[in-house]
Amino acid sequence: MSTYLGFVRKTIHLAERRGGINVENLTRAYNETVKAYGGAVLVDLKEKNLTRVVKDLEVLKERKSVLDDELRRVHEKLAYANAKEIVLEFLVRGGEKGGIQIAQNAIQAGQERGGYNVNRLQENLDEFLTVYGSVKSLANKGEWGGEALKLIQKNRATIGGEFYRTVSAVIRGGAREEELQEKVKNMKAFLWSFSERAKNDARALQELREKGVNTKRAEVQLRAAVNEVGGVGIYLVRERKPEMARIHFENALNLLKNIEDFIRANS
C-alpha cells in the first residue's frame, strides 16, 4: 500500500509539472486514502484493535477504489499529452534495428542451436509485426495522439507481453528455454505449496473456532499472508521485480508459521 501511494504521489507531481492536467480529484482521493490507511488501519494494527481494523479496512478499500479510477483518468491524460513521444519510442524500440531484429536473430539461433521455443516466438513476432505496421502507418500520417496511441494501448498484451520478455532475455545474454521453464516450474511449485498450506490452515482455524477458540487474529494474519502472495508478490514478479517480490513471499511464509504455531498451541 505504501508503494502504491508513493506511485500515486509521483503521478500527481508529474501531471503538475506537465501542466494542463487537472489533478484536483486525484489529489483529493489520494489524501482520503492516505487518511484511511495511515490514520486508521495502521493505527488499529499498532493498537492491535482487530475489531476496528476490519471496519477500517472496508473504508480503505472504498477509498482506494475511487483513487484507482482517478489515477486511471490521469494516466490516460498523461499518455495523450505525451502521445508523440510514446509512439516514437515504440517505433524505435520495436523497429527493424530493435526488438524485431533481435527476435528474428533469436529465432534463427533457436533453429540452429535449439533451446528456444521457436514456434511460439515466431507467433509472437508475427502478432507484433501486425501491430507495429499499423502503428507506423498511422504515425506516418501524423495521427500520434489519436489512432496510433489507441492501437498501442489496445494491444498492450501483444506489445508488452511475452514478445518483449523474450527480447529482453536475448538482450541480457539469452536465457534458454529450459531455464525459463525451470523458473516457471519453481514458481508454480511454491504457489501450489503455499496454497495447500493456506487451505489447511483455514480449515484448522475453522475447527478451532467451532470449539470456541478466538481465532480472529490468526484469520487476519491468514488473509494478510494470502494478499502478500496473490495481491502483491505475483504482481511484482510479473513486473520483473523478483527481489521485491521475495520480501513479500517471505512475509507470507512468516505469517503462515505464526498461524501454524497458534494452531498447534490450541489443538
Coordinates of C-alpha atoms in Angstrom, one line a residue:
M1 CA 0.0 0.0 0.0
S2 CA 2.9 2.4 0.8
T3 CA 4.5 1.6 -2.5
Y4 CA 1.2 2.2 -4.3
L5 CA 0.6 5.6 -2.6
G6 CA 4.2 6.6 -3.5
F7 CA 3.4 5.8 -7.1
V8 CA 0.3 7.9 -7.0
R9 CA 2.2 10.8 -5.4
K10 CA 4.8 10.7 -8.2
T11 CA 2.0 10.7 -10.8
I12 CA 0.5 13.8 -9.3
H13 CA 3.8 15.6 -9.3
L14 CA 4.4 14.5 -12.9
A15 CA 1.0 15.7 -14.1
E16 CA 1.5 19.1 -12.3
R17 CA 4.9 19.6 -14.0
R18 CA 3.4 18.7 -17.3
G19 CA 0.7 21.3 -16.9
G20 CA -2.8 21.4 -18.4
I21 CA -3.9 18.3 -16.5
N22 CA -6.4 18.7 -13.6
V23 CA -5.3 16.6 -10.6
E24 CA -7.7 18.1 -8.1
N25 CA -9.9 15.0 -7.9
L26 CA -6.8 12.7 -7.9
T27 CA -5.2 14.7 -5.1
R28 CA -8.4 14.6 -3.0
A29 CA -8.8 10.8 -3.5
Y30 CA -5.1 10.4 -2.6
N31 CA -5.4 12.4 0.6
E32 CA -8.6 10.5 1.7
T33 CA -6.8 7.1 1.0
V34 CA -3.8 8.2 3.0
K35 CA -6.0 9.2 5.9
A36 CA -7.9 5.9 5.7
Y37 CA -4.6 3.9 5.6
G38 CA -2.2 5.8 7.9
G39 CA -4.7 7.5 10.1
A40 CA -6.9 4.4 10.7
V41 CA -5.7 1.0 9.6
L42 CA -2.1 1.3 10.7
V43 CA -3.2 2.8 14.0
D44 CA -5.6 -0.1 14.5
L45 CA -2.8 -2.6 13.8
K46 CA -0.4 -0.8 16.1
E47 CA -3.0 -0.9 18.9
K48 CA -4.0 -4.5 17.9
N49 CA -7.6 -3.5 17.7
L50 CA -8.7 -6.3 15.3
T51 CA -12.4 -5.5 15.6
R52 CA -11.9 -1.9 14.4
V53 CA -9.3 -2.7 11.8
V54 CA -11.9 -4.9 9.9
K55 CA -14.2 -1.9 9.5
D56 CA -11.4 0.5 8.7
L57 CA -10.1 -1.9 6.0
E58 CA -13.5 -1.8 4.3
V59 CA -13.3 2.0 4.3
L60 CA -9.8 1.8 2.9
K61 CA -11.0 -0.4 0.1
E62 CA -13.7 2.1 -0.9
R63 CA -11.2 5.0 -0.8
K64 CA -8.7 3.0 -2.9
S65 CA -11.3 2.1 -5.5
V66 CA -12.1 5.8 -6.0
L67 CA -8.3 6.5 -6.1
D68 CA -7.8 3.8 -8.7
D69 CA -10.4 5.4 -11.0
E70 CA -8.9 8.8 -10.7
L71 CA -5.4 7.5 -11.2
R72 CA -6.5 5.8 -14.4
R73 CA -8.0 9.0 -15.8
V74 CA -4.9 11.0 -15.1
H75 CA -2.7 8.3 -16.7
E76 CA -4.8 8.4 -19.8
K77 CA -4.4 12.2 -20.0
L78 CA -0.7 11.9 -19.4
A79 CA -0.5 9.3 -22.2
Y80 CA -2.2 11.6 -24.7
A81 CA -0.2 14.6 -23.6
N82 CA 3.0 12.6 -24.4
A83 CA 1.4 10.7 -27.4
K84 CA 4.1 11.6 -29.9
E85 CA 6.9 10.6 -27.6
I86 CA 5.2 7.3 -26.7
V87 CA 4.6 6.3 -30.3
L88 CA 8.1 7.3 -31.4
E89 CA 9.6 5.3 -28.5
F90 CA 7.5 2.3 -29.5
L91 CA 8.6 2.5 -33.2
V92 CA 12.3 2.9 -32.3
R93 CA 12.3 0.2 -29.6
G94 CA 10.5 -2.3 -31.7
G95 CA 11.8 -1.3 -35.1
E96 CA 13.9 -3.2 -37.6
K97 CA 17.1 -2.5 -35.7
G98 CA 15.4 -3.0 -32.3
G99 CA 13.1 -5.7 -31.0
I100 CA 12.1 -7.1 -34.4
Q101 CA 15.7 -7.7 -35.4
I102 CA 16.6 -9.2 -32.1
A103 CA 13.6 -11.5 -32.2
Q104 CA 14.5 -12.6 -35.8
N105 CA 18.0 -13.3 -34.6
A106 CA 16.7 -15.3 -31.7
I107 CA 14.5 -17.4 -34.0
Q108 CA 17.5 -18.1 -36.3
A109 CA 19.7 -19.0 -33.3
G110 CA 17.0 -21.3 -31.9
Q111 CA 16.7 -23.1 -35.3
E112 CA 20.5 -23.6 -35.5
R113 CA 21.2 -24.5 -31.9
G114 CA 17.9 -25.4 -30.3
G115 CA 16.9 -24.4 -26.8
Y116 CA 14.2 -21.8 -27.7
N117 CA 10.5 -22.4 -28.3
V118 CA 10.9 -21.1 -31.9
N119 CA 7.3 -21.7 -32.9
R120 CA 5.9 -19.6 -30.0
L121 CA 8.4 -16.9 -30.6
Q122 CA 7.5 -16.8 -34.3
E123 CA 3.8 -16.4 -33.4
N124 CA 4.7 -13.6 -31.0
L125 CA 6.8 -11.9 -33.6
D126 CA 4.0 -12.2 -36.3
E127 CA 1.5 -10.6 -33.9
F128 CA 3.9 -7.8 -33.0
L129 CA 4.7 -7.1 -36.7
T130 CA 1.0 -6.7 -37.4
V131 CA 0.6 -4.1 -34.7
Y132 CA 3.9 -2.4 -35.5
G133 CA 3.0 -2.0 -39.1
S134 CA -0.4 -0.4 -38.3
V135 CA 1.1 2.0 -35.8
K136 CA 3.8 3.0 -38.2
S137 CA 1.3 3.7 -40.9
L138 CA -0.8 5.9 -38.6
A139 CA 2.3 7.7 -37.3
N140 CA 3.4 8.5 -40.9
K141 CA 0.0 10.2 -41.3
G142 CA 0.7 12.3 -38.1
E143 CA -2.1 10.6 -36.1
W144 CA 0.0 10.4 -32.9
G145 CA -2.5 11.1 -30.2
G146 CA -5.4 9.5 -31.9
E147 CA -5.5 6.1 -33.6
A148 CA -1.7 5.3 -33.2
L149 CA -1.7 5.7 -29.4
K150 CA -5.1 3.9 -29.1
L151 CA -3.7 1.0 -31.1
I152 CA -0.7 0.7 -28.8
Q153 CA -3.0 0.8 -25.7
K154 CA -5.4 -1.7 -27.2
N155 CA -2.6 -4.2 -27.9
R156 CA -0.7 -3.9 -24.6
A157 CA -0.8 -7.6 -24.1
T158 CA 0.9 -8.2 -27.5
I159 CA 3.3 -5.4 -27.2
G160 CA 4.3 -5.7 -23.5
G161 CA 3.8 -9.4 -23.0
E162 CA 5.8 -12.5 -24.0
F163 CA 7.4 -10.8 -27.1
Y164 CA 9.3 -8.2 -25.2
R165 CA 10.1 -10.6 -22.3
T166 CA 11.7 -12.8 -24.8
V167 CA 13.5 -9.9 -26.5
S168 CA 14.7 -8.7 -23.1
A169 CA 16.1 -12.2 -22.3
V170 CA 18.0 -12.2 -25.5
I171 CA 19.4 -8.7 -24.8
R172 CA 20.6 -9.8 -21.4
G173 CA 22.5 -12.7 -22.9
G174 CA 19.9 -15.2 -23.9
A175 CA 18.1 -17.2 -21.3
R176 CA 17.5 -20.6 -22.8
E177 CA 14.0 -22.1 -22.9
E178 CA 14.7 -24.8 -20.3
E179 CA 16.0 -22.2 -17.8
L180 CA 12.8 -20.2 -18.3
Q181 CA 10.7 -23.3 -17.9
E182 CA 12.6 -24.2 -14.7
K183 CA 11.8 -20.8 -13.2
V184 CA 8.1 -21.1 -14.1
K185 CA 8.1 -24.7 -12.6
N186 CA 9.7 -23.5 -9.3
M187 CA 7.2 -20.6 -9.0
K188 CA 4.3 -22.9 -9.7
A189 CA 5.6 -25.4 -7.0
F190 CA 5.9 -22.6 -4.5
L191 CA 2.4 -21.2 -5.2
W192 CA 0.9 -24.7 -5.0
S193 CA 2.7 -25.4 -1.7
F194 CA 1.6 -22.1 -0.3
S195 CA -2.0 -22.6 -1.4
E196 CA -2.2 -26.0 0.2
R197 CA -0.8 -24.7 3.5
A198 CA -3.2 -21.8 3.5
K199 CA -6.2 -24.1 2.8
N200 CA -5.1 -26.4 5.6
D201 CA -4.6 -23.6 8.0
A202 CA -8.1 -22.1 7.1
R203 CA -9.7 -25.5 7.8
A204 CA -7.8 -25.9 11.1
L205 CA -8.8 -22.4 12.2
Q206 CA -12.4 -23.1 11.4
E207 CA -12.3 -26.2 13.6
L208 CA -10.7 -24.2 16.4
R209 CA -13.4 -21.5 16.1
E210 CA -16.1 -24.1 16.3
K211 CA -14.5 -25.3 19.6
G212 CA -14.8 -21.8 21.0
V213 CA -11.2 -20.6 20.4
N214 CA -10.7 -17.0 19.5
T215 CA -9.1 -17.2 16.1
K216 CA -9.7 -13.6 14.8
R217 CA -6.0 -12.6 15.0
A218 CA -4.9 -15.7 13.1
E219 CA -7.6 -15.2 10.5
V220 CA -6.4 -11.7 9.9
Q221 CA -2.9 -13.0 9.5
L222 CA -4.0 -15.6 7.1
R223 CA -5.8 -13.1 4.9
A224 CA -2.7 -10.9 5.0
A225 CA -0.5 -13.8 4.0
V226 CA -2.7 -14.6 1.0
N227 CA -2.6 -11.0 0.0
E228 CA 1.2 -10.8 0.3
V229 CA 1.4 -13.6 -2.3
G230 CA -1.6 -13.2 -4.5
G231 CA -2.1 -9.5 -4.3
V232 CA 1.5 -8.2 -4.2
G233 CA 4.1 -10.8 -4.7
I234 CA 2.8 -12.2 -8.0
Y235 CA 2.2 -8.6 -9.3
L236 CA 5.9 -7.8 -8.6
V237 CA 7.0 -11.0 -10.3
R238 CA 5.1 -10.0 -13.4
E239 CA 6.6 -6.5 -13.2
R240 CA 10.1 -8.3 -13.2
K241 CA 10.9 -7.2 -9.6
P242 CA 11.8 -10.5 -8.1
E243 CA 13.8 -9.1 -5.2
M244 CA 10.8 -7.0 -4.0
A245 CA 8.5 -10.0 -4.6
R246 CA 10.8 -12.2 -2.5
I247 CA 10.3 -9.9 0.5
H248 CA 6.5 -10.3 0.3
F249 CA 6.8 -14.1 -0.1
E250 CA 9.0 -14.2 3.0
N251 CA 6.5 -12.1 4.9
A252 CA 3.7 -14.5 3.9
L253 CA 5.7 -17.6 5.0
N254 CA 6.4 -15.9 8.3
L255 CA 2.7 -15.2 8.8
L256 CA 1.9 -18.9 8.0
K257 CA 4.4 -20.0 10.6
N258 CA 2.8 -17.8 13.2
I259 CA -0.6 -19.2 12.3
E260 CA 0.5 -22.8 12.4
D261 CA 2.3 -22.2 15.8
F262 CA -1.1 -20.8 17.0
I263 CA -3.0 -23.8 15.7
R264 CA -0.6 -26.3 17.3
A265 CA -0.7 -24.4 20.6
N266 CA -4.5 -24.6 20.6
S267 CA -5.1 -28.1 19.2

